Coordinates of C-alpha atoms in Angstrom, one line a residue:
Chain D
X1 CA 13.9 -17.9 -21.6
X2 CA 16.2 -15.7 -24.2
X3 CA 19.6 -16.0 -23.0
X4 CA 20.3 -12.6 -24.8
X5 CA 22.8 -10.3 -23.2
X6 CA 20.9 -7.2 -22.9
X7 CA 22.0 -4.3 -20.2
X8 CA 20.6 -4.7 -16.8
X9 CA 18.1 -2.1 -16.1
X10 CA 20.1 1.2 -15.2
X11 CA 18.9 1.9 -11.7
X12 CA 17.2 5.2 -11.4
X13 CA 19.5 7.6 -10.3
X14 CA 17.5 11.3 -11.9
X15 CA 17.7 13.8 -9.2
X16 CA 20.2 11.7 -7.2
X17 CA 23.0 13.7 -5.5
X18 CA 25.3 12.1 -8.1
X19 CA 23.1 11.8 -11.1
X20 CA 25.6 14.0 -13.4
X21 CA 28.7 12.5 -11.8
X22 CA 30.9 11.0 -14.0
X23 CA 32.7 9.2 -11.0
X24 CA 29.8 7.5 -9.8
X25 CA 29.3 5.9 -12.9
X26 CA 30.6 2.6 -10.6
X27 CA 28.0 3.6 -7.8
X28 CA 25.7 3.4 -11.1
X29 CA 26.7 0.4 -11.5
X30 CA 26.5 -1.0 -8.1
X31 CA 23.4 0.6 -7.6
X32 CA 21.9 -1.7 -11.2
X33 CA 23.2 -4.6 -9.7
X34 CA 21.5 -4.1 -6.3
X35 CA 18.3 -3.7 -8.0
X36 CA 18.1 -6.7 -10.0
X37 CA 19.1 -8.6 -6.6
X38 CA 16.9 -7.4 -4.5
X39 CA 14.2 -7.7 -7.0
X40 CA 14.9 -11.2 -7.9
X41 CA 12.9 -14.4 -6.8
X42 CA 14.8 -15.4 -3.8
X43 CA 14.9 -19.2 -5.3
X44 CA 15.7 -18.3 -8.9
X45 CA 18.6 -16.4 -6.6
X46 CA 19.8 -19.7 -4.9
X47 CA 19.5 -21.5 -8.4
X48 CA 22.0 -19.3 -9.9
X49 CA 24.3 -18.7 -7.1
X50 CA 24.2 -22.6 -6.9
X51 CA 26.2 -23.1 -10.2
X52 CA 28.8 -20.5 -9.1
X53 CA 31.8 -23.2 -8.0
X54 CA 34.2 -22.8 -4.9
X55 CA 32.9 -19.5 -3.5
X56 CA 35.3 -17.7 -1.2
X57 CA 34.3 -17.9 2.2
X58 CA 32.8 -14.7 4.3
X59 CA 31.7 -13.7 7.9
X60 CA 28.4 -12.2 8.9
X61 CA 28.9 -8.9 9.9
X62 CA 24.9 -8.2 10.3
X63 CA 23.3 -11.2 10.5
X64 CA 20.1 -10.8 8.1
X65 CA 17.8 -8.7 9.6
X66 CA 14.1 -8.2 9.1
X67 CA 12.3 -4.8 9.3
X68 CA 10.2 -2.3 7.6
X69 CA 10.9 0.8 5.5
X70 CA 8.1 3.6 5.5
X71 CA 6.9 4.0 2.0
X72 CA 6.6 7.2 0.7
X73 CA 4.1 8.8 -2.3
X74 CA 4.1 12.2 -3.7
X75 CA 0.5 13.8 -2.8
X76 CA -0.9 14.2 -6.9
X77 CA 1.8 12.2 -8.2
X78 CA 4.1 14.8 -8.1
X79 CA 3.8 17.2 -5.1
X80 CA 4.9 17.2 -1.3
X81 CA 5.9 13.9 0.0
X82 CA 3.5 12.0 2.4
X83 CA 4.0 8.4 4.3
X84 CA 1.6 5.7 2.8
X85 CA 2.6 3.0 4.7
X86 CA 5.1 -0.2 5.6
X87 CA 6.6 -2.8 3.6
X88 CA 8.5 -5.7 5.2
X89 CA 12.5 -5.2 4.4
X90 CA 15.5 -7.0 5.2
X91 CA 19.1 -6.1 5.2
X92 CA 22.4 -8.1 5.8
X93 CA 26.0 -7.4 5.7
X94 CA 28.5 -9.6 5.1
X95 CA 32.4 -9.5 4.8
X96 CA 34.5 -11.6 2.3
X97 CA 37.1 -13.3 4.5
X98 CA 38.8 -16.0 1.5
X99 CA 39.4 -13.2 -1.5
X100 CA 42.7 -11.4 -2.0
X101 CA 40.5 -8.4 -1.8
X102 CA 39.8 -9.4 1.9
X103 CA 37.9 -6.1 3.4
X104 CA 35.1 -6.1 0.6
X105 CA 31.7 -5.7 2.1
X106 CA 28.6 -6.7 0.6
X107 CA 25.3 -5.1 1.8
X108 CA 21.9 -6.1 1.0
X109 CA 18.3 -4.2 1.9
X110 CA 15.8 -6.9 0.0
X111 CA 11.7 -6.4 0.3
X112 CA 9.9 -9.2 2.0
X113 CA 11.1 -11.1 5.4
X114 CA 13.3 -14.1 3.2
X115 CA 16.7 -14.0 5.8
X116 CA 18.3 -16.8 3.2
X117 CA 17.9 -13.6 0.2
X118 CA 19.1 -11.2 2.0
X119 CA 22.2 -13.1 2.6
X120 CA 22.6 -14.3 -1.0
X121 CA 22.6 -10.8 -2.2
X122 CA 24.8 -9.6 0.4
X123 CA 27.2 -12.2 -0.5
X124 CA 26.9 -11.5 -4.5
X125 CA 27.2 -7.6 -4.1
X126 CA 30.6 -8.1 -2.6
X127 CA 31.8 -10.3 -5.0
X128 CA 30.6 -8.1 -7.8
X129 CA 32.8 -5.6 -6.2
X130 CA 36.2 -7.9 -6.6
X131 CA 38.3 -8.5 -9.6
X132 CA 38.3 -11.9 -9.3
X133 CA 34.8 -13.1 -9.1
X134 CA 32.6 -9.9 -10.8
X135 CA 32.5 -11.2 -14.5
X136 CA 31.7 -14.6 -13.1
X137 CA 28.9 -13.4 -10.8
X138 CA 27.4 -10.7 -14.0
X139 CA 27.3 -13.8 -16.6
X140 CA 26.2 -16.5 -14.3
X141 CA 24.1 -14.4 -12.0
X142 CA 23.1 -11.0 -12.5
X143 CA 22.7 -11.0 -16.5
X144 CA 20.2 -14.2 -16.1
X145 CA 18.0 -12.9 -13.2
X146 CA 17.7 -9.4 -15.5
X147 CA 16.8 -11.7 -18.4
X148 CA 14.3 -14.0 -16.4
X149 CA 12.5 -10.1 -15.1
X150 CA 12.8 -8.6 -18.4
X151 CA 10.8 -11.8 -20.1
X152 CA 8.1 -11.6 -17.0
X153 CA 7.6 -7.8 -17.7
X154 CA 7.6 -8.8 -21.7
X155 CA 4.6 -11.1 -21.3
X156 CA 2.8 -8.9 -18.7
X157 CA 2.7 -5.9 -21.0
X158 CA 1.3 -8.2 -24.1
X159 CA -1.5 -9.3 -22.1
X160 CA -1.9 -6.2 -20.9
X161 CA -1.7 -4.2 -24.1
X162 CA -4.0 -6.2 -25.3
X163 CA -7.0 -5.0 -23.3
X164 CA -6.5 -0.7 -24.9
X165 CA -9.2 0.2 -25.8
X166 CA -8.8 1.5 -29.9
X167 CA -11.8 4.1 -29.5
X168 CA -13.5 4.9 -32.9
X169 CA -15.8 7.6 -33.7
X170 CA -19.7 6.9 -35.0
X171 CA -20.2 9.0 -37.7
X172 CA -24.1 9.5 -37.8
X173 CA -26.2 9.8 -40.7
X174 CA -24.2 11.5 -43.4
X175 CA -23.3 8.6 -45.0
Chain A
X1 CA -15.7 -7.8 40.1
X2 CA -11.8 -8.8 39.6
X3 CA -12.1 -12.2 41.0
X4 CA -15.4 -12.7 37.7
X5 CA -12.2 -11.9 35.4
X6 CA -9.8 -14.3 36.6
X7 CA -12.4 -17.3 37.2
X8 CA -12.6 -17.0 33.0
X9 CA -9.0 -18.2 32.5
X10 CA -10.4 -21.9 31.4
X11 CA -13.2 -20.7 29.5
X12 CA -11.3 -18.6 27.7
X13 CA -8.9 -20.9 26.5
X14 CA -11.5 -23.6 26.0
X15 CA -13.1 -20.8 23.9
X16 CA -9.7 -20.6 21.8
X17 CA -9.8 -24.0 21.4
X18 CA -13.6 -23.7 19.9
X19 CA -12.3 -20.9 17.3
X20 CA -9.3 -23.2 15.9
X21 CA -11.5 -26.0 15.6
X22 CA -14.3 -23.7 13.6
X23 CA -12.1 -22.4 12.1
X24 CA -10.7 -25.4 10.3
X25 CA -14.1 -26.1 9.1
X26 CA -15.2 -29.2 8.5
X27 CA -11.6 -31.7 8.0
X28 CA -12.8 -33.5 5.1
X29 CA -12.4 -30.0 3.3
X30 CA -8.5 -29.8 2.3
X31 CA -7.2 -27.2 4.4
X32 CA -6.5 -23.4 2.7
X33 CA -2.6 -22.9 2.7
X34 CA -1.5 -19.5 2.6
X35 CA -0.2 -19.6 -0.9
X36 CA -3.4 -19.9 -2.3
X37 CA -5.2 -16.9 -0.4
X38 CA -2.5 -15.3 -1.6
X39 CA -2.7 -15.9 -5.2
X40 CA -6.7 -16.3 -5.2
X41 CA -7.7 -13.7 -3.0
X42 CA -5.6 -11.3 -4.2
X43 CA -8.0 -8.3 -3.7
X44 CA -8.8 -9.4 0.0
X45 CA -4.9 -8.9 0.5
X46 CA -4.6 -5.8 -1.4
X47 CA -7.0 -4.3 1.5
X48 CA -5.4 -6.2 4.5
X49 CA -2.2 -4.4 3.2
X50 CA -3.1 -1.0 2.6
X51 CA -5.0 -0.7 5.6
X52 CA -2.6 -2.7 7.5
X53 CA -0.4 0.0 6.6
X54 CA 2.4 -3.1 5.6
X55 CA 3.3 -4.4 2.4
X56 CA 3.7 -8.1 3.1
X57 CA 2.1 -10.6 0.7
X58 CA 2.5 -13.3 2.7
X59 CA 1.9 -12.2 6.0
X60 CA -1.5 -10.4 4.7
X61 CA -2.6 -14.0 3.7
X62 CA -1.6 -15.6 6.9
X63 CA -3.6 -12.7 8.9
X64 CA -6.9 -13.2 6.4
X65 CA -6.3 -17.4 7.2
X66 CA -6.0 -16.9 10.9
X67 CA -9.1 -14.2 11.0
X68 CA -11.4 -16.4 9.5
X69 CA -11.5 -14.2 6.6
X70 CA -12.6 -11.0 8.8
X71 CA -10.5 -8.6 6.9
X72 CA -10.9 -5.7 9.5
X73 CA -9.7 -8.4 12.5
X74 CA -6.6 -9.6 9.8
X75 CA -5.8 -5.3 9.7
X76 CA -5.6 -5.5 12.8
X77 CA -3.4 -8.4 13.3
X78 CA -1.2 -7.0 10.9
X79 CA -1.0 -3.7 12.8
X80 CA 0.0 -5.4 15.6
X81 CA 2.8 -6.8 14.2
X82 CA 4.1 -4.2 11.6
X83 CA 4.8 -2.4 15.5
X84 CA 7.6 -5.4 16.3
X85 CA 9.4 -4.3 12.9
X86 CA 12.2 -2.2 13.4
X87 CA 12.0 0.6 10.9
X88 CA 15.2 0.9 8.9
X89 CA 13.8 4.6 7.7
X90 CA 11.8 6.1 5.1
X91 CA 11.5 5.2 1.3
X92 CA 12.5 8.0 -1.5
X93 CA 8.7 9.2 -2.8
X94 CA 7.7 6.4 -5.0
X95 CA 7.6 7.6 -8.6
X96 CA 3.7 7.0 -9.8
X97 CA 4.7 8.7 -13.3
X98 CA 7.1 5.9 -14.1
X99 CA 4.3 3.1 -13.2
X100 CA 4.7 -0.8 -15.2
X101 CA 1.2 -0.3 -15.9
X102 CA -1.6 -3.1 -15.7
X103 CA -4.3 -0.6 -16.1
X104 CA -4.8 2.8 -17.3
X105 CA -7.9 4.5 -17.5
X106 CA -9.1 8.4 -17.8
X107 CA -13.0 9.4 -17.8
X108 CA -11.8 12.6 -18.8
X109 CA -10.5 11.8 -22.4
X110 CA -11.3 9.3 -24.7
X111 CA -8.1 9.9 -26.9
X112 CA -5.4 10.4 -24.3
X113 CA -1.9 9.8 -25.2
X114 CA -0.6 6.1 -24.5
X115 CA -4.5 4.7 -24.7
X116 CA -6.6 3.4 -22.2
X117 CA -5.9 0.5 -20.8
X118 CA -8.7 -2.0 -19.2
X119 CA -6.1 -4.4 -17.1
X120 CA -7.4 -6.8 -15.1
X121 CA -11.3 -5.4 -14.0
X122 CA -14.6 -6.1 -13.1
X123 CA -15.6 -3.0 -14.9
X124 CA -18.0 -4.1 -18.0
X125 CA -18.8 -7.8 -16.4
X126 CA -22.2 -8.1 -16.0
X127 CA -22.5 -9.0 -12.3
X128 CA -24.3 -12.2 -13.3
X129 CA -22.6 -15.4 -10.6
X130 CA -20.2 -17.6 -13.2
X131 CA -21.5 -21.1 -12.1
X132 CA -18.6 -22.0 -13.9
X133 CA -16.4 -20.9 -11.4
X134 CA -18.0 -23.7 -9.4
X135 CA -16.2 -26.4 -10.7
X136 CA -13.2 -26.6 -10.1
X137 CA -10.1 -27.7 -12.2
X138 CA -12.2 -25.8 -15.1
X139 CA -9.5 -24.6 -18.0
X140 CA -9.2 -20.8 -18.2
X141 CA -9.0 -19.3 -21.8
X142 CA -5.3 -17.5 -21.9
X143 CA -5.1 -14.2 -22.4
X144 CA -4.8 -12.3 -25.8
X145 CA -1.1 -11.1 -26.3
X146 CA 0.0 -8.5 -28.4
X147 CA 3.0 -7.0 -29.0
X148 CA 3.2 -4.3 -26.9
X149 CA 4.2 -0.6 -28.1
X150 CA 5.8 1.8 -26.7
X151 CA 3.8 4.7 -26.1
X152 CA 4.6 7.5 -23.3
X153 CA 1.5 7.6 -21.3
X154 CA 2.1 10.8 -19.6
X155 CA -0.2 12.1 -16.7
X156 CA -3.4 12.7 -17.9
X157 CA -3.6 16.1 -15.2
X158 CA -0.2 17.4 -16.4
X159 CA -1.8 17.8 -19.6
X160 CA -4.5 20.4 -18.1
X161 CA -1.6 21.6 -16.2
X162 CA 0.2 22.9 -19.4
X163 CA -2.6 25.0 -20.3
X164 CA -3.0 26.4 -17.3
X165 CA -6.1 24.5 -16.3
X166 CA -5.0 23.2 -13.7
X167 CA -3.7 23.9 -10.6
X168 CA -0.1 22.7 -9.3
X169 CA 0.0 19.3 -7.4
X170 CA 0.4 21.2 -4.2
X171 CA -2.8 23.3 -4.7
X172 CA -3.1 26.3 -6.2
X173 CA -1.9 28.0 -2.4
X174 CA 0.8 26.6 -0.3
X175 CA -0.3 26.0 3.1
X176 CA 2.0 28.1 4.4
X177 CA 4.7 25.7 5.0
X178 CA 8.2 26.3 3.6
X179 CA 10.1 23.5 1.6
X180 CA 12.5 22.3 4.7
X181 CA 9.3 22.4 6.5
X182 CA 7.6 20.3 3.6
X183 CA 10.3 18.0 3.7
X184 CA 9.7 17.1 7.3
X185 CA 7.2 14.4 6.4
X186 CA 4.4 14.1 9.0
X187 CA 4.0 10.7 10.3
X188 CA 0.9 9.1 12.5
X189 CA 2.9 6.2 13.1
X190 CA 5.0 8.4 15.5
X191 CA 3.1 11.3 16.7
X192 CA -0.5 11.6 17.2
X193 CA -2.7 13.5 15.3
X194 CA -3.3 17.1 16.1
X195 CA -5.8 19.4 14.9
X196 CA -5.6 21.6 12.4
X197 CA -3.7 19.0 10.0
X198 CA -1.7 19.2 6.8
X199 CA -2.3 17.4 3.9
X200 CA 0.3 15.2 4.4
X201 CA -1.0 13.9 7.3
X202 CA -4.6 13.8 6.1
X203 CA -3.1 11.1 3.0
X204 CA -1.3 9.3 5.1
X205 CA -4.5 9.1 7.8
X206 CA -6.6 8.5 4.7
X207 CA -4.5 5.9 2.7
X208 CA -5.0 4.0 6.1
X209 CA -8.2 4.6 6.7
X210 CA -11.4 1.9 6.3
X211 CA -12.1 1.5 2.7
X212 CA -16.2 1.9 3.9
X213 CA -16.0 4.7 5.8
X214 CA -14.4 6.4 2.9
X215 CA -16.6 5.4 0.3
X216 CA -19.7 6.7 2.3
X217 CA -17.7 9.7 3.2
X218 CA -16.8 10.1 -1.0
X219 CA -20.2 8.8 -1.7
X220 CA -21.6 11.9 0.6
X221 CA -20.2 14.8 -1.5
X222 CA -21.3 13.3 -4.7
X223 CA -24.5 13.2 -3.4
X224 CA -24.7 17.3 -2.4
X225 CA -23.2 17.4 0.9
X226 CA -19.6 19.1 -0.1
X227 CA -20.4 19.0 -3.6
X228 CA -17.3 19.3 -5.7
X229 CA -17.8 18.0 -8.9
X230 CA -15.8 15.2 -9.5
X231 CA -14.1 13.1 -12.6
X232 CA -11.8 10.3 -12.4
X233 CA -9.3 12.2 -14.5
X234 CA -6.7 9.3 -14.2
X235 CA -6.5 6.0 -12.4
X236 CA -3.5 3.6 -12.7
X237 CA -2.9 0.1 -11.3
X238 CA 1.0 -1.2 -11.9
X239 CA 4.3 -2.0 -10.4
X240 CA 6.6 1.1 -8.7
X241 CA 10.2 0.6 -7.4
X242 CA 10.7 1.4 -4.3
X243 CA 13.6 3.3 -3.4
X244 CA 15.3 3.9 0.0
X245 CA 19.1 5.0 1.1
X246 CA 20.6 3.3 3.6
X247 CA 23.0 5.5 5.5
X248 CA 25.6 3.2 6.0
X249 CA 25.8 3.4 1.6
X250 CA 24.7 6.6 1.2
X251 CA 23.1 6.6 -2.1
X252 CA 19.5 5.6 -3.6
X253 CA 19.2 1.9 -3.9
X254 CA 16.2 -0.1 -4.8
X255 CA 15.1 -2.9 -2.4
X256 CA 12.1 -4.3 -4.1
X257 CA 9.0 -3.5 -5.9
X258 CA 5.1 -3.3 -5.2
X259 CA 2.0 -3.2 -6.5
X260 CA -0.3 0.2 -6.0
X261 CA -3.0 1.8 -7.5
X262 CA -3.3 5.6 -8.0
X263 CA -6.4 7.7 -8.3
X264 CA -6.1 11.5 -9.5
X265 CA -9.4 13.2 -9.2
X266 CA -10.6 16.5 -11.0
X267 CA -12.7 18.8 -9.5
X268 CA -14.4 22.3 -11.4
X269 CA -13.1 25.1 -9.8
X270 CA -14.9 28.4 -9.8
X271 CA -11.9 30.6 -8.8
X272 CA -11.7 32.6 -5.7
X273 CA -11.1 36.7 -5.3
X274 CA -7.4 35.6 -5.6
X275 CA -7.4 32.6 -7.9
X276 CA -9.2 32.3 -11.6
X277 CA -11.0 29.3 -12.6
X278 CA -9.7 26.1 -12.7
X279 CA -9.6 22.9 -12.2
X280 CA -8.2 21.2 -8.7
X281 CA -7.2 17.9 -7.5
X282 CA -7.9 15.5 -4.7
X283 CA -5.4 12.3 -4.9
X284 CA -5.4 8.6 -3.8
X285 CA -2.9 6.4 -3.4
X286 CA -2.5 2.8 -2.2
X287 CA -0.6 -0.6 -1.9
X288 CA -2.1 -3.9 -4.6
X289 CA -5.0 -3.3 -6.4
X290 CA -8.1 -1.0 -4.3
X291 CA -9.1 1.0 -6.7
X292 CA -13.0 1.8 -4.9
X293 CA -10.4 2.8 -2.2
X294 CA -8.5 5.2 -4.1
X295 CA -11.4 7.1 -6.0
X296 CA -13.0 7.0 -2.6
X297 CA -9.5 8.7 -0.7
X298 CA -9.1 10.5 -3.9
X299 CA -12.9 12.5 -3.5
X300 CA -12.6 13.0 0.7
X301 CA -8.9 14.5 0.1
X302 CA -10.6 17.1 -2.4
X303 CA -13.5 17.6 0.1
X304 CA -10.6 18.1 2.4
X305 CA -9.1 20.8 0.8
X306 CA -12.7 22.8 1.1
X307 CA -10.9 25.4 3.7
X308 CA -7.8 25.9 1.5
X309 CA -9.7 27.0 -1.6
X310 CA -11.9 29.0 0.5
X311 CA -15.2 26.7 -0.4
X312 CA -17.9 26.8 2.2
X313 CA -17.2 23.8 4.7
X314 CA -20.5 22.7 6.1
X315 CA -20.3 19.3 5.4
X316 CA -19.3 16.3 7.1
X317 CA -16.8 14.8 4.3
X318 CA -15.1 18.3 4.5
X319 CA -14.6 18.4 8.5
X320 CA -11.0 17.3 9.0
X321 CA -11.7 16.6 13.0
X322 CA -14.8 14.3 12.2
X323 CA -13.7 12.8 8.9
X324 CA -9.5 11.7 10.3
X325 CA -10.9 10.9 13.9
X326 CA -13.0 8.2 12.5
X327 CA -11.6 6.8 9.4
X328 CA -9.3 4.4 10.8
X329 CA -11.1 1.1 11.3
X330 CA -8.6 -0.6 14.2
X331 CA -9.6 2.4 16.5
X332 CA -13.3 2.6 16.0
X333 CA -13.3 -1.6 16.1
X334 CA -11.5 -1.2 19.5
X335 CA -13.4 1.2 20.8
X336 CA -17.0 -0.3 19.5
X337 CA -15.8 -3.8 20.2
X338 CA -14.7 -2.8 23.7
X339 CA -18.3 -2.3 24.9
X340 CA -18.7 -6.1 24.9
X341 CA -15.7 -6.4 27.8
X342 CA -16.7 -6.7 31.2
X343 CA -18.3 -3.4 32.2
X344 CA -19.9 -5.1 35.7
X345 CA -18.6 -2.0 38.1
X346 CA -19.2 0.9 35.6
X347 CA -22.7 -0.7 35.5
X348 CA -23.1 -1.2 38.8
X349 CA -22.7 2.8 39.5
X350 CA -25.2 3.5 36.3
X351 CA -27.3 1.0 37.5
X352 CA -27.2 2.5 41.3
X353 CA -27.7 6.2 39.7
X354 CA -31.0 5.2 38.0
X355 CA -32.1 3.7 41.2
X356 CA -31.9 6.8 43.2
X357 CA -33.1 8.6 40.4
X358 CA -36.4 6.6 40.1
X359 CA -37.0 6.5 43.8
X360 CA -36.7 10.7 43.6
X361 CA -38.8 10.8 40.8
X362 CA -41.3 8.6 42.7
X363 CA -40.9 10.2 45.7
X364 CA -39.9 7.4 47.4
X365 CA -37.5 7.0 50.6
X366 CA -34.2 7.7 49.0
X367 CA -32.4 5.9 51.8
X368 CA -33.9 2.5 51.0
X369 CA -32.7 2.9 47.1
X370 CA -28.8 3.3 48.2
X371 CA -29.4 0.5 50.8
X372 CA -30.9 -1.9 47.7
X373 CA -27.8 -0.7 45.2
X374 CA -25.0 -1.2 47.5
X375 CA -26.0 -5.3 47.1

């Protein structure tokens, strides 16, 4: 694993209402960090929340939940919307309760049915929105889990550049 | 007749009993575990999903395990419990254009920006059985690696769209709809299907619909009925984000990602008294890797579109009624599959009908006939 510091994947915000928005650029932010949690192996998740010591405490304001969000395509790519189908989703909200900043909430919409992930990133999106614990939470969290996706999507693409095709022309008879 | 239906209780669960022990197979085989369906059979899944209608790794391989491997009986289990989710709302459209790709082919052009790229395929194996595979424990060679560039691999149909060739993703004619009405999404999932459809509705019915029916409904206009010409101008296989907004935040966030595959047909076009020649589209979507299921969706949503581009429409692949009213394989199982429930009093009145009409036909006393059915 390369422990290089390299940005977090910018959540895709094009054609979002506040795409242009200078203020937003903490929703940006937020919306980066919400990403990598949600996309993160729930375990690799625990393993790095595991090393963060004394975390405040918090209450369960909706208990994890598990659901489905339609999924939608765009008929040719790029045209009309139309419903595909399902995927399994599950949210959570929590509230820290042992932070000076008492009233943060941390909310969490993670694919897949995994109640324990859903929690966990509930719990680390609020405490990326406090003072006191977000550098913490970036360097021992969030940074490493966009590292450990970054090097999976690194070796993906080599094995799978690997199999373009490099297309030459015959040249017939002339020479 | 009711009192036949309750004596089956014990029997029934005896039969249960039967199914988990087959089921199980012989004991001295280790047992499957869900993990490995689901990283082994990864193409079974892909199906279960897609015409499951639910993205759920883990539940798809738990519905293959429990159906025996019956993939149409494991759609349907997972049917039935995608209805006890709630539904938290509806995803931002998935952006296919900005695809991780695993695979990346065009039979359209050879030198198309960002390359072709194989992925993982059965495409160019010989179809010989690997006795290999066999034994088990065997060491696989690891795949090649190179460093990988960084070439834009735009959409091989936007580049006919430039020059005009081809027509926009929403056909070459709206349908009539406005934008807000547009944005009002069809969905089967909440109201039936009415007659005639838009296409939104007909994708959504067809990314559902039995990977079978559709190939033999695609199959069918290659073959002359609903000819239209077809080449696969682009087909893609990769990872997409999936993006929803949760009211209570308000803004775009991303909750996971999946796998899909994406088919975009081409189709000659030889113009009509309003439009000139081009080319036109049909499109296939769907969740894992099913490609044969996207080239099949993306050839019947073409044949589909017969009416809008004023094509003759004679043939079965292009008659929305017949084509959406039977693709979906959990309600012609249900209804197929139903004929082998107790029928004993709808038989009893068939079988009393024929009676009287043999002893009419025979000339016989027609009293005696009713007297013998009533039994």
């Amino acid at each position: 694993m390369t422990v290089e510091t390299q940005p977090a994947a910018p959540a895709k915000t094009d054609g979002g209402p506040d795409a242009s928005n200078p203020a937003s650029a903490a929703q940006r932010e937020r919306q980066a960090w919400m990403s990598i949690l949600a996309k993160a192996e729930s375990k690799d998740l625990a393993d790095r929340i595991g090393r963060l010591q004394n975390l405040p405490a918090y209450s369960v304001i909706r208990p994890a939940e598990c659901g489905s969000v339609m999924v939608r395509g765009r008929a040719g790519g790029m045209g009309a919307a139309f419903n595909l189908g399902e995927m399994s989703v599950t949210r959570c909200v929590i509230q820290l309760t042992g932070t000076a900043e008492a009233a943060v909430i941390g909310h969490a919409y993670v694919a897949g049915r995994d109640k324990q992930h859903a929690e966990s990133a509930a719990l680390m999106d609020a405490l990326l929105q406090t003072e006191q614990w977000h550098a913490a939470v970036k360097e021992m969290v969030i940074t490493p889990l966009a590292n450990v996706a970054a090097d999976a999507r690194r070796e993906r693409s080599g094995k799978v550049a690997a199999t373009k095709v490099n297309f030459f022309t015959m040249v017939r008879g002339e020479n | 007749m009711y009192v036949a239906v309750k004596g089956g209780e014990k029997a029934i669960d005896n039969a249960h009993r039967l199914l988990a022990e087959d089921r199980r197979g012989n004991p001295d085989v280790p047992e499957l575990t869900i993990d490995q369906i689901r990283e082994q059979l990864k193409l079974s899944i892909d199906r279960v999903m897609t015409e499951g209608s639910l993205y759920d790794r883990d539940l798809a391989a738990l519905a293959i395990k429990q159906a025996r491997g019956d993939l149409i009986e494991a759609i349907f289990l997972i049917r039935a419990y995608r209805t006890t989710l709630p539904r938290f709302g509806y995803s931002q459209p998935v952006e296919t254009s900005d695809m991780v790709l695993d695979r990346r082919i065009s039979a359209t052009f050879k030198d198309l920006p960002g390359g072709q790229v194989l992925g993982p395929t059965f495409d160019y194996t010989h179809r010989l059985l690997d006795f290999m595979l066999a034994a088990e424990g065997k060491e696989i060679d690891a795949p090649e690696t190179v460093e990988t560039d960084t070439d834009e691999t735009p959409r091989v149909l936007e580049i006919l769209a430039r020059n005009g060739l081809m027509e926009p993703p929403d056909g070459i004619e709206t349908d009539g709809r406005s934008e807000a009405e547009k944005a009002d999404v069809g969905d089967l999932t909440r109201d039936p299907l009415s007659f005639p459809t838009n296409r939104d509705l007909r994708l959504q019915n067809l990314a559902r619909g039995d990977e079978g029916f559709l190939l033999a409904m695609g199959y069918s206009t290659q073959r002359g009925y609903g000819r239209n010409h077809p080449f696969a101008g682009e087909i893609r296989f990769g990872t997409v984000s999936v993006e929803f907004v949760p009211e209570e935040l308000g803004f775009p966030i991303e909750i996971g990602e999946i796998e899909m595959t994406e088919c975009d047909m081409v189709n000659a076009f030889a113009g009509s008294a309003e439009a000139a020649p081009q080319f036109t589209r049909g499109y296939g979507l769907t969740f894992g890797h099913c490609e044969r299921k996207a080239m099949s969706m993306a050839l019947v949503d073409r044949a589909l579109r017969s009416k809008e581009l004023g094509e003759p429409a004679d043939a079965p692949a292009q008659d929305e009624e017949f084509v959406l009213s039977h693709s979906d394989n959990i309600q012609a199982t249900g209804f197929v599959e139903h004929l082998k429930l107790p029928h004993y009093v709808d038989f009893q009145s068939e079988l009393a009908m024929v009676r009287r009409m043999r002893a009419e036909f025979f000339g016989e006393d027609d009293d005696a006939s009713t007297a013998e059915a009533a039994e």
